[in-house]
Coordinates of N, CA and C and ligand atoms in Angstrom, one line a residue:
M1 N -67.2 -59.1 -13.9 CA -66.6 -59.3 -15.2 C -65.3 -60.1 -15.1
K2 N -65.3 -61.3 -15.6 CA -64.1 -62.2 -15.5 C -63.3 -62.2 -16.8
L3 N -62.1 -61.8 -16.7 CA -61.2 -61.7 -17.8 C -60.3 -62.9 -17.8
D4 N -60.2 -63.7 -18.9 CA -59.3 -64.8 -18.9 C -57.9 -64.4 -19.1
E5 N -57.0 -65.4 -18.9 CA -55.6 -65.1 -18.9 C -55.1 -64.5 -20.2
A6 N -55.6 -65.1 -21.3 CA -55.1 -64.6 -22.6 C -55.5 -63.2 -22.8
L7 N -56.7 -62.8 -22.4 CA -57.1 -61.4 -22.6 C -56.3 -60.5 -21.7
C8 N -56.0 -60.9 -20.4 CA -55.2 -60.1 -19.5 C -53.8 -59.9 -20.1
R9 N -53.3 -60.9 -20.7 CA -51.9 -60.9 -21.3 C -52.0 -59.8 -22.5
A10 N -53.0 -60.0 -23.3 CA -53.1 -59.0 -24.5 C -53.2 -57.6 -24.0
L11 N -54.0 -57.4 -22.9 CA -54.2 -56.0 -22.4 C -52.9 -55.4 -21.8
K12 N -52.1 -56.3 -21.3 CA -50.8 -55.9 -20.6 C -49.7 -55.7 -21.7
S13 N -49.9 -56.2 -22.9 CA -48.8 -56.2 -23.9 C -48.8 -54.9 -24.7
R14 N -49.3 -53.8 -24.2 CA -49.3 -52.5 -24.8 C -49.9 -52.6 -26.2
P15 N -51.2 -52.9 -26.3 CA -51.8 -53.0 -27.7 C -52.0 -51.7 -28.4
R16 N -52.0 -51.8 -29.7 CA -52.4 -50.7 -30.5 C -54.0 -50.7 -30.5
L17 N -54.5 -49.8 -29.7 CA -56.0 -50.0 -29.4 C -56.9 -49.0 -30.1
V18 N -58.0 -49.6 -30.6 CA -59.1 -48.8 -31.1 C -60.3 -49.1 -30.3
V19 N -61.0 -48.0 -29.8 CA -62.2 -48.1 -29.1 C -63.3 -47.6 -30.0
L20 N -64.3 -48.4 -30.2 CA -65.5 -48.0 -31.0 C -66.7 -47.9 -30.1
S21 N -67.2 -46.7 -30.0 CA -68.3 -46.5 -29.1 C -69.6 -46.1 -29.8
G22 N -70.7 -46.5 -29.1 CA -72.1 -46.3 -29.7 C -73.0 -45.8 -28.6
A23 N -74.3 -45.8 -29.0 CA -75.3 -45.1 -28.2 C -75.3 -45.5 -26.7
G24 N -75.1 -46.8 -26.4 CA -75.1 -47.2 -25.0 C -74.1 -46.4 -24.1
M25 N -73.0 -46.1 -24.7 CA -72.0 -45.3 -24.0 C -72.6 -43.9 -23.5
S26 N -73.3 -43.3 -24.4 CA -73.9 -42.0 -24.1 C -75.1 -42.1 -23.2
A27 N -75.9 -43.2 -23.4 CA -77.1 -43.4 -22.6 C -76.8 -43.4 -21.1
E28 N -75.6 -44.0 -20.8 CA -75.2 -44.1 -19.4 C -75.0 -42.7 -18.8
S29 N -74.8 -41.7 -19.6 CA -74.6 -40.3 -19.1 C -76.0 -39.6 -19.1
G30 N -77.0 -40.3 -19.5 CA -78.4 -39.7 -19.5 C -78.7 -38.9 -20.8
V31 N -77.9 -39.1 -21.8 CA -78.2 -38.4 -23.1 C -79.3 -39.2 -23.8
P32 N -80.4 -38.5 -24.2 CA -81.5 -39.2 -24.7 C -81.2 -40.0 -26.0
I33 N -81.6 -41.2 -26.1 CA -81.4 -42.1 -27.2 C -82.7 -42.2 -28.0
F34 N -82.7 -42.1 -29.3 CA -84.0 -42.1 -30.0 C -84.3 -43.4 -30.8
R35 N -83.4 -44.4 -30.6 CA -83.7 -45.6 -31.3 C -84.7 -46.4 -30.5
G36 N -85.5 -47.2 -31.1 CA -86.4 -48.1 -30.4 C -87.7 -47.5 -30.0
A37 N -88.4 -48.2 -29.2 CA -89.8 -47.8 -28.9 C -89.8 -46.5 -28.0
G38 N -90.8 -45.7 -28.3 CA -91.0 -44.5 -27.4 C -90.1 -43.4 -27.7
G39 N -89.3 -43.5 -28.8 CA -88.3 -42.4 -29.1 C -88.9 -41.3 -29.8
L40 N -89.9 -40.7 -29.2 CA -90.6 -39.6 -29.9 C -90.2 -38.2 -29.3
W41 N -90.3 -37.2 -30.1 CA -90.1 -35.8 -29.6 C -91.2 -35.0 -30.2
E42 N -92.0 -34.3 -29.4 CA -93.2 -33.6 -29.8 C -94.0 -34.4 -30.8
G43 N -94.1 -35.7 -30.6 CA -94.9 -36.6 -31.5 C -94.2 -37.0 -32.8
F44 N -93.0 -36.6 -33.0 CA -92.3 -37.0 -34.2 C -91.3 -38.1 -34.0
R45 N -91.1 -39.0 -34.9 CA -90.1 -40.0 -34.9 C -88.8 -39.3 -35.4
P46 N -87.6 -39.8 -34.9 CA -86.4 -39.3 -35.4 C -86.3 -39.4 -36.9
E47 N -86.9 -40.5 -37.5 CA -86.8 -40.7 -38.9 C -87.5 -39.6 -39.7
D48 N -88.4 -38.9 -38.9 CA -89.2 -37.8 -39.6 C -88.5 -36.4 -39.3
L49 N -87.4 -36.4 -38.6 CA -86.7 -35.1 -38.2 C -85.3 -35.1 -38.7
A50 N -84.7 -36.3 -38.7 CA -83.2 -36.3 -39.1 C -83.1 -36.8 -40.5
T51 N -83.7 -36.0 -41.4 CA -83.5 -36.2 -42.9 C -83.4 -34.9 -43.6
P52 N -82.7 -35.0 -44.8 CA -82.6 -33.7 -45.6 C -84.0 -33.2 -46.0
E53 N -85.0 -34.2 -46.2 CA -86.3 -33.8 -46.6 C -87.0 -33.0 -45.4
A54 N -86.9 -33.5 -44.2 CA -87.5 -32.9 -43.1 C -86.9 -31.4 -42.9
F55 N -85.6 -31.3 -43.2 CA -85.0 -30.0 -43.0 C -85.5 -29.0 -44.1
A56 N -85.6 -29.6 -45.3 CA -86.1 -28.7 -46.4 C -87.5 -28.3 -46.2
T57 N -88.4 -29.2 -45.6 CA -89.8 -28.9 -45.3 C -90.0 -27.9 -44.2
N58 N -89.2 -28.2 -43.1 CA -89.5 -27.4 -41.9 C -88.2 -27.3 -41.1
P59 N -87.3 -26.4 -41.5 CA -86.0 -26.3 -40.8 C -86.1 -25.8 -39.4
Q60 N -87.2 -25.0 -39.1 CA -87.4 -24.5 -37.8 C -87.6 -25.6 -36.8
R61 N -88.5 -26.6 -37.2 CA -88.8 -27.7 -36.4 C -87.5 -28.6 -36.1
V62 N -86.8 -28.8 -37.2 CA -85.6 -29.7 -37.1 C -84.5 -29.0 -36.2
W63 N -84.4 -27.7 -36.4 CA -83.4 -27.0 -35.5 C -83.9 -26.9 -34.0
R64 N -85.2 -26.8 -33.8 CA -85.7 -26.8 -32.4 C -85.4 -28.2 -31.8
W65 N -85.5 -29.3 -32.6 CA -85.2 -30.6 -32.0 C -83.7 -30.7 -31.7
Y66 N -82.8 -30.2 -32.6 CA -81.4 -30.3 -32.4 C -80.9 -29.4 -31.2
Q67 N -81.5 -28.2 -31.1 CA -81.1 -27.4 -30.0 C -81.6 -27.9 -28.7
W68 N -82.8 -28.6 -28.7 CA -83.2 -29.2 -27.5 C -82.2 -30.4 -27.1
R69 N -81.9 -31.1 -28.1 CA -80.9 -32.2 -27.8 C -79.6 -31.7 -27.4
G70 N -79.1 -30.6 -28.0 CA -77.8 -30.0 -27.6 C -77.9 -29.6 -26.1
Q71 N -79.1 -29.0 -25.7 CA -79.3 -28.6 -24.3 C -79.1 -29.8 -23.4
K72 N -79.8 -30.9 -23.8 CA -79.7 -32.2 -23.0 C -78.3 -32.7 -22.8
V73 N -77.6 -32.6 -23.9 CA -76.2 -33.0 -23.9 C -75.4 -32.2 -23.0
S74 N -75.6 -30.8 -23.1 CA -74.8 -29.9 -22.2 C -75.1 -30.2 -20.7
E75 N -76.3 -30.6 -20.4 CA -76.7 -30.9 -19.0 C -76.1 -32.2 -18.5
A76 N -75.8 -33.1 -19.5 CA -75.2 -34.5 -19.1 C -73.7 -34.3 -18.8
Q77 N -73.2 -35.3 -18.1 CA -71.8 -35.3 -17.8 C -71.1 -36.6 -18.3
P78 N -69.9 -36.5 -18.8 CA -69.2 -37.7 -19.1 C -69.1 -38.6 -17.8
H79 N -69.3 -40.0 -18.0 CA -69.3 -40.9 -16.9 C -67.9 -41.5 -16.7
K80 N -67.8 -42.4 -15.7 CA -66.6 -43.1 -15.4 C -65.9 -43.7 -16.6
G81 N -66.7 -44.3 -17.5 CA -66.1 -44.9 -18.7 C -65.4 -43.9 -19.6
H82 N -66.0 -42.8 -19.8 CA -65.4 -41.7 -20.6 C -64.1 -41.3 -19.9
Q83 N -64.2 -41.1 -18.6 CA -63.0 -40.6 -17.9 C -61.8 -41.6 -17.9
W84 N -62.2 -42.9 -17.9 CA -61.1 -43.9 -18.0 C -60.5 -43.8 -19.4
L85 N -61.3 -43.6 -20.4 CA -60.7 -43.6 -21.7 C -59.8 -42.4 -21.9
A86 N -60.1 -41.3 -21.3 CA -59.3 -40.1 -21.3 C -58.0 -40.3 -20.6
R87 N -58.1 -41.0 -19.5 CA -56.8 -41.3 -18.7 C -56.0 -42.3 -19.5
L88 N -56.6 -43.2 -20.1 CA -55.9 -44.2 -20.9 C -55.0 -43.5 -22.0
E89 N -55.7 -42.6 -22.7 CA -55.0 -41.8 -23.7 C -53.8 -41.0 -23.2
S90 N -54.0 -40.3 -22.0 CA -53.0 -39.4 -21.6 C -51.9 -40.1 -20.7
E91 N -52.3 -41.2 -20.1 CA -51.3 -41.8 -19.1 C -50.7 -43.1 -19.5
A92 N -51.4 -43.9 -20.4 CA -51.0 -45.3 -20.6 C -49.9 -45.3 -21.7
H93 N -49.8 -44.3 -22.5 CA -48.8 -44.2 -23.6 C -48.7 -45.5 -24.4
L94 N -49.9 -45.9 -24.9 CA -49.9 -47.0 -25.8 C -49.3 -46.6 -27.1
P95 N -48.8 -47.6 -27.9 CA -48.2 -47.2 -29.2 C -49.2 -46.5 -30.1
S96 N -50.4 -46.9 -30.0 CA -51.5 -46.0 -30.7 C -52.8 -46.3 -30.0
F97 N -53.6 -45.2 -30.0 CA -54.9 -45.2 -29.3 C -55.8 -44.3 -30.1
H98 N -57.0 -44.8 -30.4 CA -58.0 -44.0 -31.2 C -59.4 -44.3 -30.7
V99 N -60.2 -43.3 -30.5 CA -61.6 -43.5 -30.2 C -62.3 -43.2 -31.5
V100 N -63.1 -44.2 -31.9 CA -64.0 -44.0 -33.1 C -65.4 -44.1 -32.6
T101 N -66.2 -43.1 -32.8 CA -67.6 -43.1 -32.2 C -68.7 -42.9 -33.2
Q102 N -69.8 -43.5 -32.9 CA -71.0 -43.2 -33.6 C -71.9 -42.2 -32.9
N103 N -71.4 -41.7 -31.7 CA -72.1 -40.7 -31.0 C -71.9 -39.3 -31.5
V104 N -72.9 -38.5 -31.3 CA -72.8 -37.2 -31.9 C -72.8 -36.1 -30.9
D105 N -72.5 -36.5 -29.6 CA -72.6 -35.5 -28.5 C -71.3 -34.9 -28.0
R106 N -70.2 -35.3 -28.6 CA -68.9 -34.8 -28.2 C -68.5 -35.2 -26.7
M107 N -69.1 -36.2 -26.2 CA -68.8 -36.5 -24.8 C -67.4 -37.0 -24.6
H108 N -66.9 -37.8 -25.5 CA -65.5 -38.2 -25.4 C -64.5 -37.0 -25.4
Q109 N -64.8 -36.1 -26.2 CA -63.9 -34.9 -26.2 C -64.0 -34.1 -24.9
R110 N -65.2 -34.0 -24.4 CA -65.4 -33.3 -23.1 C -64.7 -34.0 -22.0
A111 N -64.6 -35.3 -22.1 CA -63.9 -36.1 -21.0 C -62.3 -35.9 -21.2
G112 N -61.9 -35.5 -22.4 CA -60.5 -35.2 -22.6 C -59.8 -36.0 -23.7
N113 N -60.5 -36.8 -24.4 CA -59.9 -37.5 -25.5 C -59.7 -36.6 -26.7
N114 N -58.6 -36.8 -27.4 CA -58.2 -36.0 -28.6 C -58.4 -36.8 -29.9
G115 N -58.5 -36.1 -31.0 CA -58.5 -36.8 -32.3 C -59.6 -37.9 -32.4
V116 N -60.7 -37.7 -31.7 CA -61.9 -38.6 -31.8 C -62.4 -38.6 -33.2
I117 N -62.6 -39.8 -33.8 CA -63.1 -40.0 -35.1 C -64.6 -40.1 -35.0
E118 N -65.3 -39.1 -35.6 CA -66.8 -39.1 -35.5 C -67.4 -39.6 -36.7
L119 N -68.0 -40.8 -36.7 CA -68.5 -41.4 -37.9 C -69.8 -40.8 -38.3
H120 N -70.6 -40.2 -37.3 CA -71.9 -39.6 -37.7 C -71.9 -38.1 -37.4
G121 N -70.7 -37.5 -37.4 CA -70.7 -36.0 -37.2 C -71.0 -35.7 -35.8
N122 N -71.4 -34.5 -35.5 CA -71.8 -34.1 -34.2 C -72.9 -33.0 -34.2
I123 N -73.7 -33.0 -33.2 CA -74.9 -32.1 -33.2 C -74.5 -30.7 -32.6
M124 N -73.3 -30.6 -32.0 CA -72.9 -29.3 -31.4 C -72.4 -28.3 -32.3
T125 N -72.2 -28.7 -33.6 CA -71.7 -27.8 -34.6 C -72.7 -27.6 -35.7
A126 N -72.8 -26.4 -36.3 CA -73.7 -26.2 -37.5 C -72.7 -25.9 -38.6
R127 N -73.1 -26.4 -39.8 CA -72.3 -26.1 -41.0 C -73.2 -25.7 -42.1
C128 N -72.6 -25.3 -43.2 CA -73.4 -24.8 -44.4 C -73.9 -26.0 -45.2
T129 N -75.1 -26.0 -45.7 CA -75.6 -27.1 -46.5 C -74.8 -27.2 -47.8
L130 N -74.1 -26.2 -48.2 CA -73.4 -26.2 -49.4 C -71.9 -26.5 -49.2
H131 N -71.5 -26.8 -47.9 CA -70.1 -27.1 -47.6 C -69.2 -25.9 -48.0
C132 N -69.6 -24.7 -47.7 CA -68.8 -23.5 -48.0 C -67.6 -23.4 -47.1
G133 N -67.7 -24.1 -46.0 CA -66.6 -24.1 -45.0 C -67.0 -23.4 -43.7
F134 N -68.1 -22.6 -43.7 CA -68.5 -21.9 -42.5 C -69.1 -22.9 -41.5
T135 N -68.6 -22.7 -40.2 CA -69.2 -23.5 -39.1 C -69.5 -22.6 -37.9
M136 N -70.4 -22.9 -37.1 CA -70.6 -22.2 -35.8 C -71.2 -23.1 -34.8
P137 N -71.2 -22.8 -33.5 CA -71.9 -23.6 -32.5 C -73.4 -23.7 -32.8
S138 N -73.9 -24.9 -32.7 CA -75.3 -25.1 -33.0 C -76.2 -24.2 -32.0
A139 N -75.7 -24.1 -30.8 CA -76.5 -23.3 -29.8 C -76.6 -21.9 -30.2
D140 N -75.7 -21.3 -31.0 CA -75.8 -19.9 -31.4 C -76.5 -19.7 -32.7
V141 N -77.0 -20.7 -33.3 CA -77.8 -20.6 -34.6 C -79.1 -19.8 -34.2
P142 N -79.4 -18.7 -35.0 CA -80.6 -18.0 -34.7 C -81.9 -18.9 -34.8
K143 N -82.9 -18.5 -34.1 CA -84.2 -19.3 -34.1 C -84.9 -19.4 -35.4
E144 N -84.8 -18.3 -36.2 CA -85.6 -18.3 -37.4 C -84.8 -18.2 -38.7
D145 N -83.7 -17.5 -38.6 CA -82.9 -17.2 -39.9 C -81.7 -18.2 -39.9
F146 N -81.8 -19.1 -40.9 CA -80.7 -20.1 -41.0 C -79.8 -19.9 -42.1
S147 N -79.9 -18.7 -42.7 CA -79.1 -18.5 -43.9 C -77.6 -18.4 -43.5
C148 N -76.8 -19.0 -44.3 CA -75.3 -19.0 -44.1 C -74.7 -17.7 -44.5
P149 N -73.7 -17.2 -43.8 CA -73.1 -15.9 -44.2 C -72.6 -15.9 -45.7
C150 N -72.4 -17.1 -46.3 CA -71.9 -17.1 -47.7 C -73.0 -16.6 -48.6
G151 N -74.3 -16.6 -48.1 CA -75.4 -16.0 -48.9 C -76.1 -17.0 -49.8
K152 N -75.6 -18.2 -49.8 CA -76.2 -19.2 -50.7 C -76.7 -20.4 -50.0
G153 N -76.0 -20.9 -49.0 CA -76.5 -22.1 -48.3 C -77.3 -21.8 -47.0
M154 N -77.7 -22.9 -46.3 CA -78.3 -22.7 -45.1 C -77.5 -23.4 -44.0
L155 N -77.7 -23.0 -42.8 CA -77.0 -23.6 -41.6 C -77.8 -24.9 -41.2
R156 N -77.1 -26.0 -41.1 CA -77.7 -27.2 -40.7 C -76.8 -27.9 -39.6
P157 N -77.3 -28.8 -38.8 CA -76.4 -29.5 -37.9 C -75.4 -30.4 -38.7
E158 N -74.2 -30.5 -38.1 CA -73.1 -31.2 -38.8 C -73.2 -32.7 -38.4
V159 N -74.4 -33.3 -38.6 CA -74.6 -34.7 -38.4 C -74.9 -35.4 -39.7
V160 N -74.8 -36.7 -39.6 CA -75.2 -37.6 -40.7 C -76.7 -37.9 -40.6
W161 N -77.5 -37.5 -41.5 CA -78.9 -37.8 -41.5 C -79.3 -39.1 -42.2
F162 N -80.5 -39.6 -41.9 CA -80.9 -40.8 -42.6 C -80.9 -40.5 -44.1
G163 N -80.3 -41.5 -44.8 CA -80.2 -41.4 -46.3 C -79.0 -40.7 -46.7
E164 N -78.1 -40.2 -45.8 CA -76.9 -39.6 -46.2 C -75.7 -40.6 -45.9
G165 N -74.6 -40.4 -46.7 CA -73.5 -41.3 -46.5 C -72.6 -40.8 -45.3
L166 N -71.8 -41.7 -44.8 CA -70.9 -41.2 -43.7 C -69.8 -40.3 -44.3
P167 N -69.3 -39.4 -43.4 CA -68.3 -38.5 -43.8 C -67.1 -39.3 -44.3
E168 N -66.7 -39.1 -45.6 CA -65.7 -39.9 -46.2 C -64.4 -39.9 -45.4
E169 N -63.9 -38.8 -45.0 CA -62.6 -38.7 -44.3 C -62.7 -39.5 -43.0
A170 N -63.7 -39.3 -42.2 CA -63.8 -40.0 -40.9 C -63.9 -41.5 -41.2
F171 N -64.7 -42.0 -42.2 CA -64.8 -43.4 -42.4 C -63.5 -44.0 -42.9
S172 N -62.8 -43.3 -43.7 CA -61.6 -43.9 -44.2 C -60.5 -43.9 -43.1
K173 N -60.5 -42.9 -42.3 CA -59.6 -42.9 -41.2 C -59.9 -44.0 -40.2
A174 N -61.2 -44.2 -39.9 CA -61.6 -45.3 -39.0 C -61.1 -46.7 -39.6
G175 N -61.3 -46.9 -40.9 CA -60.9 -48.1 -41.5 C -59.4 -48.3 -41.4
Q176 N -58.6 -47.2 -41.5 CA -57.2 -47.2 -41.5 C -56.7 -47.6 -40.0
V177 N -57.3 -46.9 -39.0 CA -56.8 -47.2 -37.6 C -57.2 -48.6 -37.2
L178 N -58.4 -49.1 -37.7 CA -58.8 -50.5 -37.4 C -57.9 -51.5 -38.1
D179 N -57.4 -51.2 -39.3 CA -56.5 -52.1 -40.0 C -55.2 -52.2 -39.2
E180 N -54.8 -51.1 -38.6 CA -53.5 -51.1 -37.9 C -53.6 -51.5 -36.4
A181 N -54.8 -51.7 -35.9 CA -55.0 -52.0 -34.5 C -54.6 -53.5 -34.2
S182 N -54.2 -53.6 -32.9 CA -53.9 -55.0 -32.5 C -55.0 -55.4 -31.4
M183 N -55.8 -54.5 -31.1 CA -57.0 -54.8 -30.2 C -58.1 -53.8 -30.4
V184 N -59.3 -54.3 -30.4 CA -60.5 -53.4 -30.5 C -61.5 -53.6 -29.4
W185 N -62.0 -52.5 -28.9 CA -63.1 -52.6 -27.9 C -64.3 -52.0 -28.6
V186 N -65.5 -52.7 -28.4 CA -66.7 -52.2 -29.0 C -67.7 -52.0 -27.8
L187 N -68.0 -50.7 -27.6 CA -68.7 -50.3 -26.4 C -70.0 -49.8 -26.6
G188 N -71.0 -50.4 -26.0 CA -72.4 -49.9 -26.0 C -73.0 -49.6 -27.4
T189 N -72.7 -50.4 -28.4 CA -73.3 -50.3 -29.7 C -74.0 -51.6 -30.1
S190 N -75.2 -51.4 -30.6 CA -75.9 -52.6 -31.0 C -75.4 -53.2 -32.3
S191 N -74.4 -52.5 -32.8 CA -73.7 -53.0 -34.0 C -74.7 -53.2 -35.2
V192 N -75.8 -52.5 -35.2 CA -76.7 -52.7 -36.3 C -76.7 -51.6 -37.3
V193 N -75.9 -50.5 -37.0 CA -75.9 -49.4 -37.9 C -74.8 -49.5 -38.9
Y194 N -75.1 -49.9 -40.1 CA -74.1 -50.1 -41.2 C -73.8 -48.7 -41.8
P195 N -72.6 -48.5 -42.4 CA -71.5 -49.5 -42.5 C -70.6 -49.6 -41.3
A196 N -70.8 -48.7 -40.3 CA -69.9 -48.8 -39.1 C -69.9 -50.2 -38.5
A197 N -71.0 -50.8 -38.6 CA -71.2 -52.1 -37.9 C -70.2 -53.2 -38.5
A198 N -69.8 -53.0 -39.7 CA -68.9 -54.0 -40.3 C -67.5 -54.0 -39.8
L199 N -67.1 -52.8 -39.2 CA -65.7 -52.6 -38.8 C -65.2 -53.6 -37.8
P200 N -65.9 -53.8 -36.7 CA -65.4 -54.8 -35.7 C -65.4 -56.2 -36.1
G201 N -66.3 -56.6 -36.9 CA -66.3 -58.0 -37.5 C -65.1 -58.2 -38.4
M202 N -64.8 -57.2 -39.2 CA -63.6 -57.3 -40.0 C -62.3 -57.4 -39.2
A203 N -62.3 -56.7 -38.1 CA -61.1 -56.8 -37.2 C -61.0 -58.2 -36.6
A204 N -62.1 -58.7 -36.2 CA -62.2 -60.1 -35.6 C -61.7 -61.1 -36.6
Q205 N -62.0 -60.9 -37.8 CA -61.6 -61.8 -38.9 C -60.1 -61.9 -39.0
R206 N -59.4 -60.7 -38.6 CA -58.0 -60.7 -38.7 C -57.3 -61.5 -37.5
G207 N -58.2 -61.9 -36.6 CA -57.6 -62.7 -35.5 C -57.1 -61.9 -34.3
I208 N -57.4 -60.6 -34.3 CA -57.0 -59.8 -33.1 C -58.1 -59.9 -32.1
P209 N -57.7 -59.6 -30.8 CA -58.8 -59.7 -29.8 C -59.7 -58.5 -29.9
V210 N -61.0 -58.8 -30.2 CA -62.1 -57.8 -30.2 C -62.9 -58.1 -29.0
V211 N -63.1 -57.0 -28.2 CA -63.8 -57.2 -26.9 C -65.1 -56.4 -27.0
E212 N -66.2 -57.1 -26.9 CA -67.5 -56.4 -26.9 C -68.0 -56.2 -25.5
I213 N -68.4 -55.0 -25.2 CA -69.1 -54.7 -23.9 C -70.5 -54.2 -24.2
N214 N -71.5 -54.9 -23.8 CA -72.8 -54.5 -24.0 C -73.8 -55.2 -23.0
P215 N -74.7 -54.5 -22.4 CA -75.6 -55.1 -21.5 C -76.4 -56.2 -22.1
E216 N -76.7 -56.1 -23.5 CA -77.4 -57.2 -24.2 C -76.6 -57.8 -25.2
E217 N -77.0 -59.0 -25.6 CA -76.3 -59.7 -26.7 C -76.6 -59.0 -28.0
T218 N -75.7 -58.9 -28.9 CA -75.9 -58.2 -30.2 C -75.5 -59.2 -31.3
P219 N -75.8 -58.8 -32.6 CA -75.4 -59.6 -33.7 C -73.9 -59.9 -33.7
L220 N -73.1 -58.9 -33.1 CA -71.7 -59.1 -33.1 C -71.2 -60.1 -32.1
S221 N -72.0 -60.3 -31.1 CA -71.5 -61.1 -29.9 C -70.9 -62.5 -30.3
S222 N -71.5 -63.1 -31.3 CA -71.0 -64.5 -31.6 C -69.9 -64.4 -32.6
Q223 N -69.5 -63.2 -33.1 CA -68.5 -63.1 -34.1 C -67.1 -62.7 -33.5
V224 N -67.1 -62.4 -32.2 CA -65.9 -61.8 -31.6 C -65.4 -62.8 -30.5
P225 N -64.1 -62.8 -30.2 CA -63.6 -63.7 -29.2 C -64.1 -63.4 -27.8
Y226 N -64.3 -62.1 -27.5 CA -64.7 -61.7 -26.1 C -66.0 -60.9 -26.1
S227 N -67.0 -61.3 -25.4 CA -68.2 -60.5 -25.3 C -68.7 -60.5 -23.9
F228 N -68.8 -59.4 -23.3 CA -69.3 -59.3 -21.9 C -70.6 -58.5 -21.8
R229 N -71.5 -59.1 -20.9 CA -72.8 -58.4 -20.6 C -72.7 -57.5 -19.4
C230 N -72.3 -56.3 -19.7 CA -72.3 -55.3 -18.6 C -72.3 -53.9 -19.1
L231 N -72.5 -52.9 -18.2 CA -72.5 -51.5 -18.7 C -71.1 -51.2 -19.2
A232 N -71.1 -50.2 -20.2 CA -69.8 -49.8 -20.8 C -68.8 -49.3 -19.7
S233 N -69.3 -48.5 -18.8 CA -68.4 -47.9 -17.8 C -67.8 -49.0 -16.9
E234 N -68.5 -50.0 -16.6 CA -67.9 -51.1 -15.7 C -66.9 -51.9 -16.5
G235 N -67.3 -52.2 -17.8 CA -66.3 -53.0 -18.6 C -65.1 -52.2 -18.9
I236 N -65.2 -50.9 -19.2 CA -64.0 -50.1 -19.5 C -63.1 -50.0 -18.3
E237 N -63.7 -49.9 -17.1 CA -62.8 -49.8 -15.9 C -62.0 -51.1 -15.7
A238 N -62.7 -52.2 -15.9 CA -62.0 -53.5 -15.7 C -60.9 -53.7 -16.7
L239 N -61.1 -53.3 -18.0 CA -60.1 -53.4 -19.0 C -58.9 -52.4 -18.8
C240 N -59.3 -51.2 -18.4 CA -58.3 -50.2 -18.2 C -57.4 -50.5 -17.0
Q241 N -58.0 -51.1 -16.0 CA -57.2 -51.5 -14.8 C -56.2 -52.6 -15.1
Q242 N -56.5 -53.4 -16.1 CA -55.5 -54.4 -16.5 C -54.3 -53.7 -17.2
I243 N -54.7 -52.7 -18.1 CA -53.6 -52.0 -18.8 C -52.7 -51.2 -17.9
M244 N -53.4 -50.4 -17.0 CA -52.7 -49.4 -16.2 C -52.3 -49.9 -14.8
G245 N -52.8 -51.1 -14.5 CA -52.4 -51.6 -13.1 C -53.6 -51.5 -12.2
K246 N -53.9 -52.6 -11.5 CA -55.0 -52.8 -10.6 C -55.2 -51.6 -9.6
E247 N -54.1 -51.1 -9.2 CA -54.1 -50.2 -8.1 C -54.7 -48.8 -8.5
N248 N -54.8 -48.7 -9.9 CA -55.4 -47.4 -10.4 C -56.9 -47.3 -10.2
S249 N -57.3 -46.2 -9.7 CA -58.7 -45.9 -9.7 C -58.9 -44.4 -10.0
L250 N -60.2 -44.1 -10.3 CA -60.4 -42.7 -10.7 C -60.4 -41.8 -9.5
Ligands
LIG1 ZN1 -72.3 -21.2 -46.7

């Protein structure tokens, strides 16, 4: 990965950095990704499981899927890229640093990042369908009885399902940190999932360095000043070493 002089300068100038991560970041840790061909579980497509209708029809099946996914996530480990981002936050002392993620696996938090903005919620937590405020670990949700202690709602995964809007607070916070950023990294996301996909393009329009790292070209690639074809972990390492000094390694 060859970084030009202007980008190296920008990286060394203590940027106000926002990192936007997507499915490719988690896939590198072996977390199952359900987009695209072959993404079936027990013969069902994610579109048939991750909806309010699917949950209303068969909550047992939907919970079995999420608890299976939660198990897979628990077995996976944060990779080098996650670890670099955690070090960047704790050691680089940038004027501001935020991770905004479309991932629902809490992998950034496990690596050590704080204040991660989760655009699509997370599968490790269960909440009440009626937003009564009750939450508990998804892994502890009983296999058959999903009634919430409030007596009115049901326990469901705290994720955004197809047909649902993004959590307002997370989305507005993401917009705010992106507005204030002086540099944005877009890691392992195909940039096709709206409205999150609009965020990096808007940052690029402000003329700040937006760096895309993705093994494949995406619709965003032509809209941003820097786009690299490589794994997220490799790209993150190269960028972090510019900020923290070449001699740094994990
Ligand atoms: Zn409740």
